[in-house]
Coordinates of N, CA and C in Angstrom, one line a residue:
S1 N 34.1 18.5 -56.2 CA 34.2 17.2 -56.8 C 34.1 17.3 -58.3
L2 N 34.9 16.4 -59.0 CA 35.0 16.4 -60.5 C 34.0 15.5 -61.1
L3 N 33.2 14.7 -60.2 CA 32.3 13.7 -60.8 C 31.2 14.3 -61.6
P4 N 30.4 15.3 -61.2 CA 29.3 15.8 -62.1 C 29.8 16.4 -63.4
P5 N 30.9 17.2 -63.5 CA 31.4 17.6 -64.8 C 31.8 16.4 -65.7
L6 N 32.4 15.4 -65.1 CA 32.9 14.2 -65.9 C 31.7 13.5 -66.4
L7 N 30.6 13.3 -65.6 CA 29.4 12.6 -66.1 C 28.7 13.4 -67.2
A8 N 28.7 14.7 -67.1 CA 28.1 15.5 -68.1 C 28.9 15.4 -69.4
L9 N 30.2 15.3 -69.4 CA 31.0 15.1 -70.6 C 30.7 13.8 -71.2
L10 N 30.6 12.7 -70.4 CA 30.4 11.4 -70.9 C 29.1 11.2 -71.6
C11 N 28.1 11.8 -71.0 CA 26.7 11.7 -71.6 C 26.0 13.0 -71.5
L12 N 26.1 13.8 -72.6 CA 25.5 15.1 -72.6 C 24.0 15.1 -72.6
G13 N 23.4 15.8 -71.7 CA 21.9 15.8 -71.7 C 21.3 14.8 -70.8
V14 N 22.0 13.8 -70.2 CA 21.4 12.8 -69.4 C 21.5 13.2 -67.9
A15 N 22.4 13.9 -67.5 CA 22.5 14.3 -66.1 C 21.3 15.2 -65.7
D16 N 20.9 15.0 -64.5 CA 19.7 15.7 -64.0 C 19.9 17.2 -64.0
P17 N 19.1 18.0 -64.7 CA 19.3 19.5 -64.7 C 19.0 20.1 -63.3
N18 N 18.2 19.4 -62.5 CA 17.8 20.0 -61.2 C 18.2 18.9 -60.1
P19 N 19.5 18.9 -59.8 CA 19.9 17.9 -58.8 C 19.3 18.1 -57.5
D20 N 19.1 16.9 -56.8 CA 18.5 17.0 -55.5 C 19.6 17.4 -54.5
P21 N 19.4 18.5 -53.7 CA 20.4 18.9 -52.8 C 20.6 17.9 -51.6
D22 N 19.5 17.1 -51.3 CA 19.6 16.2 -50.2 C 20.2 14.8 -50.6
R23 N 20.6 14.6 -51.9 CA 21.1 13.3 -52.3 C 22.5 13.2 -51.8
D24 N 22.8 12.0 -51.4 CA 24.1 11.6 -50.8 C 25.1 11.7 -52.0
P25 N 26.2 12.5 -51.9 CA 27.1 12.5 -53.1 C 27.9 11.2 -53.3
D26 N 27.9 10.4 -52.2 CA 28.6 9.1 -52.4 C 27.7 8.0 -52.9
E27 N 26.4 8.3 -53.1 CA 25.5 7.3 -53.7 C 25.9 6.9 -55.1
P28 N 25.9 5.6 -55.4 CA 26.4 5.1 -56.7 C 25.5 5.5 -57.8
W29 N 26.0 6.0 -58.9 CA 25.2 6.3 -60.1 C 25.0 5.0 -60.9
C30 N 24.0 5.0 -61.7 CA 23.7 3.9 -62.5 C 24.3 4.1 -63.9
P31 N 25.3 3.4 -64.3 CA 25.8 3.5 -65.7 C 25.0 2.5 -66.6
Y32 N 24.7 3.0 -67.8 CA 23.9 2.2 -68.7 C 24.3 2.5 -70.1
K33 N 24.0 1.6 -71.0 CA 24.3 1.8 -72.5 C 23.1 1.3 -73.2
V34 N 22.5 2.1 -74.1 CA 21.3 1.7 -74.9 C 21.8 1.3 -76.3
G35 N 21.5 0.1 -76.7 CA 21.9 -0.4 -78.0 C 20.8 -0.8 -78.8
G36 N 21.1 -1.0 -80.1 CA 20.1 -1.5 -81.0 C 20.6 -2.6 -81.9
D37 N 20.4 -2.6 -83.1 CA 20.9 -3.6 -84.0 C 22.0 -3.1 -84.9
G38 N 23.0 -3.8 -85.2 CA 24.0 -3.5 -86.1 C 24.8 -2.3 -85.7
A39 N 24.9 -1.3 -86.6 CA 25.8 -0.1 -86.3 C 25.3 0.7 -85.1
A40 N 24.0 0.7 -84.9 CA 23.4 1.4 -83.7 C 24.0 0.9 -82.4
A41 N 24.1 -0.5 -82.3 CA 24.6 -1.1 -81.1 C 26.1 -0.8 -80.9
A42 N 26.8 -0.8 -82.1 CA 28.3 -0.5 -82.0 C 28.6 0.9 -81.5
G43 N 27.7 1.9 -81.9 CA 28.0 3.3 -81.5 C 27.2 3.7 -80.3
A44 N 26.8 2.8 -79.4 CA 26.1 3.2 -78.2 C 27.0 4.0 -77.3
R45 N 26.4 5.0 -76.6 CA 27.2 5.7 -75.6 C 27.0 5.3 -74.2
L46 N 28.0 5.4 -73.4 CA 27.8 5.1 -72.0 C 27.2 6.4 -71.3
C47 N 26.1 6.2 -70.6 CA 25.4 7.2 -69.9 C 25.3 6.9 -68.4
F48 N 24.9 7.9 -67.6 CA 24.7 7.8 -66.2 C 23.4 8.4 -65.8
R49 N 22.8 7.8 -64.8 CA 21.5 8.4 -64.2 C 21.5 8.2 -62.7
P50 N 20.9 9.1 -61.9 CA 20.8 8.8 -60.5 C 19.7 7.9 -60.2
P51 N 19.8 7.1 -59.2 CA 18.8 6.1 -58.9 C 17.5 6.8 -58.3
A52 N 16.4 6.2 -58.5 CA 15.1 6.7 -58.0 C 14.8 6.1 -56.7
R53 N 15.5 6.5 -55.6 CA 15.4 6.0 -54.3 C 14.0 6.4 -53.7
G54 N 13.4 5.5 -53.0 CA 12.2 5.8 -52.3 C 10.9 5.9 -53.1
F55 N 10.9 5.5 -54.4 CA 9.8 5.6 -55.2 C 8.7 4.7 -54.8
Q56 N 7.5 5.1 -54.7 CA 6.3 4.3 -54.3 C 5.2 4.5 -55.4
C57 N 4.7 3.4 -55.9 CA 3.7 3.5 -56.9 C 2.3 3.7 -56.3
S58 N 1.8 4.9 -56.4 CA 0.5 5.2 -55.8 C -0.6 4.7 -56.7
A59 N -1.8 4.3 -56.2 CA -2.8 3.8 -57.0 C -3.5 4.8 -57.9
R60 N -3.4 6.1 -57.5 CA -4.1 7.1 -58.3 C -3.3 7.5 -59.5
G61 N -2.0 7.5 -59.5 CA -1.3 7.9 -60.7 C -0.3 6.9 -61.3
C62 N -0.5 5.6 -60.8 CA 0.5 4.6 -61.2 C -0.1 3.2 -61.1
R63 N 0.3 2.3 -62.0 CA -0.1 0.9 -62.0 C 1.1 0.0 -62.0
A64 N 1.3 -0.9 -61.1 CA 2.4 -1.7 -61.0 C 2.2 -3.1 -61.6
H65 N 3.1 -3.6 -62.4 CA 3.0 -4.9 -63.0 C 4.3 -5.7 -62.5
R66 N 4.1 -6.9 -61.9 CA 5.2 -7.6 -61.4 C 5.5 -8.9 -62.2
S67 N 6.7 -9.3 -62.3 CA 7.1 -10.5 -63.0 C 6.7 -11.7 -62.2
A68 N 6.7 -12.9 -62.9 CA 6.2 -14.1 -62.2 C 7.1 -14.4 -61.0
G69 N 8.4 -14.2 -61.1 CA 9.3 -14.5 -60.0 C 9.4 -13.4 -58.9
G70 N 8.8 -12.2 -59.2 CA 8.7 -11.1 -58.3 C 10.0 -10.2 -58.3
A71 N 11.0 -10.5 -59.1 CA 12.2 -9.6 -59.1 C 12.0 -8.3 -59.9
L72 N 11.2 -8.3 -60.9 CA 11.1 -7.2 -61.8 C 9.7 -6.6 -61.7
V73 N 9.6 -5.2 -61.5 CA 8.4 -4.5 -61.4 C 8.4 -3.4 -62.4
A74 N 7.3 -3.3 -63.1 CA 7.1 -2.2 -64.1 C 6.0 -1.3 -63.5
N75 N 6.4 0.0 -63.2 CA 5.5 1.0 -62.7 C 5.1 1.9 -63.8
V76 N 3.9 1.7 -64.3 CA 3.4 2.4 -65.5 C 2.7 3.7 -64.9
L77 N 3.3 4.9 -65.3 CA 2.8 6.1 -64.8 C 1.8 6.7 -65.7
R78 N 1.0 7.7 -65.2 CA -0.1 8.3 -66.0 C 0.5 9.1 -67.2
N79 N 1.7 9.6 -67.1 CA 2.3 10.4 -68.2 C 2.9 9.6 -69.3
G80 N 2.7 8.3 -69.3 CA 3.2 7.4 -70.3 C 4.6 6.9 -70.1
S81 N 5.3 7.3 -69.1 CA 6.6 6.7 -68.8 C 6.4 5.5 -67.9
V82 N 7.5 4.6 -67.9 CA 7.5 3.4 -67.1 C 8.8 3.3 -66.3
L83 N 8.7 3.2 -65.0 CA 9.9 3.1 -64.2 C 10.0 1.6 -63.8
L84 N 11.1 1.0 -64.2 CA 11.4 -0.4 -63.9 C 12.2 -0.5 -62.6
Q85 N 11.9 -1.4 -61.7 CA 12.6 -1.6 -60.4 C 12.8 -3.1 -60.3
W86 N 14.0 -3.5 -59.7 CA 14.3 -4.9 -59.4 C 15.2 -5.0 -58.2
G87 N 15.2 -6.3 -57.7 CA 16.0 -6.7 -56.6 C 16.7 -8.0 -56.9
L88 N 17.8 -8.3 -56.2 CA 18.6 -9.5 -56.5 C 18.1 -10.7 -55.6
R89 N 17.4 -10.4 -54.5 CA 17.1 -11.5 -53.6 C 16.1 -12.5 -54.3
H90 N 15.4 -12.1 -55.3 CA 14.4 -13.0 -56.0 C 15.1 -13.9 -57.0
W91 N 16.4 -13.6 -57.3 CA 17.1 -14.5 -58.2 C 17.9 -15.6 -57.5
G92 N 17.7 -15.8 -56.2 CA 18.4 -16.8 -55.5 C 19.5 -16.2 -54.6
P93 N 20.2 -17.1 -53.9 CA 21.3 -16.7 -52.9 C 22.4 -16.0 -53.6
P94 N 23.2 -15.2 -52.9 CA 24.4 -14.6 -53.5 C 25.5 -15.7 -53.9
P95 N 26.4 -15.3 -54.8 CA 27.4 -16.3 -55.2 C 28.3 -16.7 -54.0
P96 N 28.7 -18.0 -53.9 CA 29.5 -18.4 -52.7 C 31.0 -17.8 -52.8
R97 N 31.5 -17.5 -54.0 CA 32.8 -17.1 -54.1 C 32.9 -15.6 -54.6
P98 N 33.7 -14.8 -54.0 CA 33.8 -13.4 -54.5 C 34.2 -13.3 -56.0
S99 N 34.8 -14.3 -56.5 CA 35.2 -14.2 -57.9 C 34.0 -14.2 -58.9
A100 N 32.9 -14.8 -58.4 CA 31.7 -14.8 -59.2 C 30.8 -13.6 -58.9
A101 N 31.4 -12.4 -59.1 CA 30.7 -11.2 -58.7 C 29.7 -10.8 -59.8
L102 N 28.8 -9.9 -59.4 CA 27.8 -9.4 -60.3 C 28.5 -8.4 -61.3
R103 N 28.3 -8.6 -62.5 CA 28.8 -7.8 -63.6 C 27.9 -6.7 -64.1
G104 N 26.6 -7.0 -64.0 CA 25.6 -6.0 -64.5 C 24.3 -6.7 -64.9
F105 N 23.5 -6.0 -65.6 CA 22.2 -6.5 -66.1 C 22.0 -6.3 -67.6
V106 N 21.2 -7.1 -68.2 CA 20.8 -6.9 -69.6 C 19.3 -6.8 -69.6
L107 N 18.8 -5.8 -70.2 CA 17.3 -5.5 -70.4 C 17.0 -5.6 -71.9
N108 N 16.1 -6.5 -72.2 CA 15.6 -6.7 -73.5 C 14.1 -6.3 -73.6
C109 N 13.7 -5.6 -74.7 CA 12.4 -5.1 -74.8 C 11.8 -5.5 -76.2
S110 N 10.5 -5.8 -76.2 CA 9.8 -6.1 -77.4 C 8.3 -5.7 -77.2
W111 N 7.7 -5.5 -78.3 CA 6.3 -5.1 -78.3 C 5.5 -5.7 -79.4
D112 N 4.2 -5.9 -79.2 CA 3.4 -6.7 -80.1 C 2.9 -5.7 -81.2
G113 N 3.1 -6.1 -82.4 CA 2.5 -5.4 -83.6 C 1.2 -6.1 -84.0
T114 N 0.8 -5.7 -85.3 CA -0.4 -6.3 -85.8 C -0.3 -7.8 -86.1
Y115 N 0.9 -8.1 -86.7 CA 1.1 -9.5 -87.1 C 2.3 -10.2 -86.5
T116 N 3.2 -9.4 -85.9 CA 4.4 -10.0 -85.3 C 4.9 -9.2 -84.1
R117 N 5.9 -9.7 -83.5 CA 6.5 -9.0 -82.3 C 7.8 -8.3 -82.8
F118 N 7.9 -7.0 -82.4 CA 9.0 -6.2 -82.8 C 10.0 -6.0 -81.6
P119 N 11.3 -6.0 -81.9 CA 12.2 -5.8 -80.8 C 12.4 -4.3 -80.5
C120 N 12.6 -3.9 -79.2 CA 12.9 -2.6 -78.9 C 14.4 -2.5 -78.7
D121 N 14.9 -1.3 -78.3 CA 16.4 -1.2 -78.0 C 16.7 -2.0 -76.7
S122 N 17.8 -2.7 -76.7 CA 18.3 -3.4 -75.6 C 19.2 -2.4 -74.7
V123 N 19.2 -2.7 -73.4 CA 20.0 -1.8 -72.5 C 20.9 -2.7 -71.7
E124 N 22.1 -2.3 -71.6 CA 23.1 -2.9 -70.7 C 23.3 -2.0 -69.5
L125 N 23.1 -2.5 -68.3 CA 23.1 -1.7 -67.0 C 24.2 -2.2 -66.1
G126 N 24.8 -1.3 -65.3 CA 25.9 -1.6 -64.4 C 25.4 -2.4 -63.2
A127 N 26.3 -2.9 -62.4 CA 25.9 -3.7 -61.2 C 25.3 -2.8 -60.2
A128 N 25.5 -1.5 -60.2 CA 24.9 -0.7 -59.2 C 23.4 -0.3 -59.5
C129 N 22.9 -0.6 -60.6 CA 21.6 -0.2 -61.1 C 20.5 -1.1 -60.5
R130 N 19.5 -0.5 -60.0 CA 18.3 -1.2 -59.5 C 17.0 -0.6 -60.1
D131 N 17.1 0.3 -61.0 CA 15.9 0.8 -61.7 C 16.3 1.4 -63.0
Y132 N 15.3 1.6 -63.9 CA 15.6 2.2 -65.2 C 14.3 2.8 -65.7
L133 N 14.4 4.0 -66.3 CA 13.2 4.7 -66.7 C 13.0 4.6 -68.3
L134 N 11.8 4.1 -68.7 CA 11.4 4.3 -70.1 C 10.6 5.5 -70.2
A135 N 11.2 6.5 -70.8 CA 10.6 7.9 -70.7 C 9.4 8.0 -71.6
E136 N 9.4 7.3 -72.8 CA 8.3 7.4 -73.7 C 7.9 6.0 -74.2
A137 N 6.8 5.5 -73.6 CA 6.2 4.3 -74.1 C 4.9 4.5 -74.9
H138 N 4.8 3.8 -76.0 CA 3.6 4.0 -76.8 C 2.3 3.5 -76.2
G139 N 1.2 4.2 -76.4 CA 0.0 3.8 -75.8 C -0.7 2.7 -76.7
S140 N -1.5 1.9 -76.0 CA -2.2 0.8 -76.7 C -1.3 -0.3 -77.3
V141 N -0.1 -0.4 -76.8 CA 0.9 -1.4 -77.2 C 1.3 -2.2 -76.0
R142 N 1.3 -3.5 -76.2 CA 1.6 -4.5 -75.2 C 3.1 -4.7 -75.2
Y143 N 3.8 -4.3 -74.1 CA 5.3 -4.5 -74.0 C 5.6 -5.7 -73.2
R144 N 6.8 -6.3 -73.6 CA 7.4 -7.4 -72.8 C 8.8 -7.0 -72.5
L145 N 9.2 -6.9 -71.3 CA 10.5 -6.5 -70.8 C 11.1 -7.7 -70.0
C146 N 12.3 -8.1 -70.4 CA 13.0 -9.2 -69.7 C 14.3 -8.7 -69.2
L147 N 14.6 -8.9 -67.9 CA 15.9 -8.5 -67.3 C 16.6 -9.7 -66.8
Q148 N 17.9 -9.8 -67.1 CA 18.8 -10.9 -66.7 C 20.1 -10.4 -66.1
P149 N 20.4 -10.8 -64.9 CA 21.7 -10.4 -64.3 C 22.9 -11.2 -64.9
R150 N 24.0 -10.6 -64.9 CA 25.2 -11.3 -65.4 C 26.3 -11.3 -64.4
Y151 N 26.9 -12.5 -64.2 CA 27.9 -12.7 -63.2 C 29.2 -13.1 -63.9
A152 N 30.3 -12.9 -63.2 CA 31.6 -13.3 -63.7 C 31.7 -14.9 -63.6
P153 N 32.5 -15.5 -64.5 CA 32.6 -16.9 -64.5 C 33.3 -17.4 -63.1
P154 N 33.0 -18.6 -62.7 CA 32.3 -19.7 -63.4 C 30.8 -19.7 -63.1
R155 N 30.2 -18.7 -62.4 CA 28.8 -18.8 -62.2 C 28.0 -18.5 -63.4
P156 N 27.1 -19.3 -63.9 CA 26.2 -19.0 -65.1 C 25.2 -17.9 -64.7
A157 N 24.7 -17.3 -65.8 CA 23.7 -16.3 -65.6 C 22.4 -16.9 -65.2
P158 N 21.7 -16.4 -64.2 CA 20.4 -17.0 -63.9 C 19.3 -16.7 -65.0
P159 N 18.2 -17.4 -65.0 CA 17.2 -17.1 -66.0 C 16.6 -15.7 -65.9
A160 N 16.2 -15.1 -67.0 CA 15.7 -13.8 -67.0 C 14.3 -13.8 -66.5
Q161 N 13.9 -12.7 -65.9 CA 12.5 -12.5 -65.4 C 11.9 -11.4 -66.3
C162 N 10.6 -11.7 -66.7 CA 9.9 -10.9 -67.7 C 8.6 -10.3 -67.1
V163 N 8.3 -9.2 -67.6 CA 7.0 -8.5 -67.2 C 6.3 -8.0 -68.4
E164 N 5.0 -8.1 -68.5 CA 4.3 -7.6 -69.6 C 3.2 -6.6 -69.1
F165 N 3.0 -5.6 -69.9 CA 2.1 -4.5 -69.5 C 1.7 -3.8 -70.8
R166 N 0.6 -3.0 -70.6 CA 0.1 -2.2 -71.7 C -0.1 -0.8 -71.2
V167 N 0.4 0.2 -71.9 CA 0.3 1.6 -71.5 C -1.0 2.2 -72.1
E168 N -1.8 2.7 -71.2 CA -3.1 3.3 -71.6 C -2.8 4.6 -72.3
P169 N -3.4 4.8 -73.5 CA -3.2 6.0 -74.3 C -3.7 7.2 -73.5
A170 N -3.0 8.4 -73.7 CA -3.4 9.6 -73.1 C -4.8 10.0 -73.5
A171 N -5.2 9.9 -74.8 CA -6.5 10.3 -75.2 C -7.6 9.5 -74.6
M172 N -7.4 8.2 -74.4 CA -8.4 7.3 -73.7 C -8.5 7.7 -72.3
R173 N -7.4 8.1 -71.6 CA -7.5 8.5 -70.2 C -8.4 9.8 -70.1
D174 N -8.2 10.7 -71.1 CA -8.9 12.0 -71.0 C -10.4 11.7 -71.3
I175 N -10.7 10.8 -72.2 CA -12.1 10.4 -72.5 C -12.8 9.8 -71.2
V176 N -12.0 8.9 -70.6 CA -12.6 8.2 -69.4 C -12.8 9.3 -68.3
V177 N -11.9 10.2 -68.1 CA -12.1 11.2 -67.0 C -13.3 12.1 -67.4
A178 N -13.4 12.5 -68.6 CA -14.5 13.4 -69.0 C -15.8 12.7 -68.9
M179 N -15.9 11.4 -69.3 CA -17.2 10.6 -69.2 C -17.5 10.4 -67.7
T180 N -16.5 10.2 -66.8 CA -16.8 10.1 -65.4 C -17.4 11.3 -64.8
A181 N -16.8 12.5 -65.2 CA -17.2 13.8 -64.7 C -18.7 14.1 -65.1
V182 N -18.9 13.8 -66.4 CA -20.3 14.1 -67.0 C -21.3 13.1 -66.3
G183 N -20.9 11.8 -66.2 CA -21.9 10.9 -65.5 C -22.2 11.3 -64.1
G184 N -21.1 11.7 -63.4 CA -21.4 12.1 -62.0 C -22.3 13.3 -61.9
S185 N -22.1 14.3 -62.8 CA -23.0 15.5 -62.8 C -24.4 15.1 -63.2
I186 N -24.6 14.2 -64.1 CA -26.0 13.8 -64.5 C -26.6 13.1 -63.3
C187 N -25.9 12.2 -62.6 CA -26.4 11.5 -61.4 C -26.9 12.5 -60.3
V188 N -26.0 13.6 -60.1 CA -26.4 14.6 -59.1 C -27.6 15.3 -59.5
M189 N -27.8 15.7 -60.8 CA -28.9 16.4 -61.3 C -30.2 15.5 -61.1
L190 N -30.1 14.2 -61.4 CA -31.2 13.3 -61.3 C -31.7 13.2 -59.8
V191 N -30.7 13.2 -58.9 CA -31.1 13.1 -57.5 C -31.9 14.4 -57.1
F192 N -31.4 15.6 -57.5 CA -32.1 16.8 -57.1 C -33.5 16.8 -57.8
I193 N -33.6 16.4 -59.0 CA -34.9 16.4 -59.6 C -35.9 15.4 -58.9
C194 N -35.4 14.3 -58.5 CA -36.3 13.3 -57.7 C -36.7 13.9 -56.4
L195 N -35.8 14.6 -55.7 CA -36.1 15.2 -54.5 C -37.1 16.4 -54.7
L196 N -36.9 17.1 -55.7 CA -37.9 18.2 -56.0 C -39.3 17.7 -56.3
V197 N -39.3 16.6 -57.2 CA -40.6 16.0 -57.5 C -41.3 15.5 -56.2
A198 N -40.5 14.9 -55.4 CA -41.1 14.3 -54.1 C -41.6 15.5 -53.2
Y199 N -40.9 16.6 -53.1 CA -41.3 17.7 -52.3 C -42.6 18.3 -52.9
I200 N -42.7 18.5 -54.2 CA -43.9 19.0 -54.8 C -45.1 18.1 -54.6
T201 N -44.9 16.8 -54.7 CA -45.9 15.9 -54.6 C -46.5 15.8 -53.1
E202 N -45.6 16.0 -52.2 CA -46.0 15.9 -50.8 C -46.6 17.2 -50.2
N203 N -46.1 18.3 -50.7 CA -46.4 19.6 -50.0 C -47.3 20.5 -50.8
L204 N -47.2 20.6 -52.1 CA -47.8 21.6 -52.9 C -49.1 21.1 -53.6
M205 N -49.1 19.8 -54.0 CA -50.3 19.3 -54.7 C -51.4 19.0 -53.7
S206 N -52.7 19.2 -54.1 CA -53.8 18.9 -53.2 C -54.0 17.4 -53.2
P207 N -54.5 16.9 -52.1 CA -54.7 15.4 -52.0 C -55.7 15.0 -53.1

């Protein structure tokens, strides 16, 4: 198949270096384009990524944040990355006419600064996309991500659904883990000391 070399040429470095041998070759890829402001948006490249099928957010290494409408979910992972997932059924019924087909999605990002809110790079995603990965999210920053589907005329675009979350910094996670381990060790030592004192009091000391 000429599809993998073509995708590598279209977006160098985005293709998975360790492809899954069990992945269906006919599974649709997710085309997306990351843009910014001004010249950065005009020079954005079209890239492709495989979908994250079957991902489940486990409570031990992930925290899920859902939008008010339930269509958009932000899975905040322990490594600082965020996997976004969404479905169309929460945006209402499908269009009645085939002409009003789904054209894609628009993802807008912003984060809170000290005095104002700063915009992140916007992302345009194809109609086959149902997830997107934010590889590097800054810790201790509150993000707001809004996703809106786009349909062909005459159907108007439904309202965007937004999700807000905060990524816990890696240093804070390490401190919490270390404090938990030290606190657990101290509790175990105190229990042994109490048992030892009780044994000495009951058996070794004279009445």
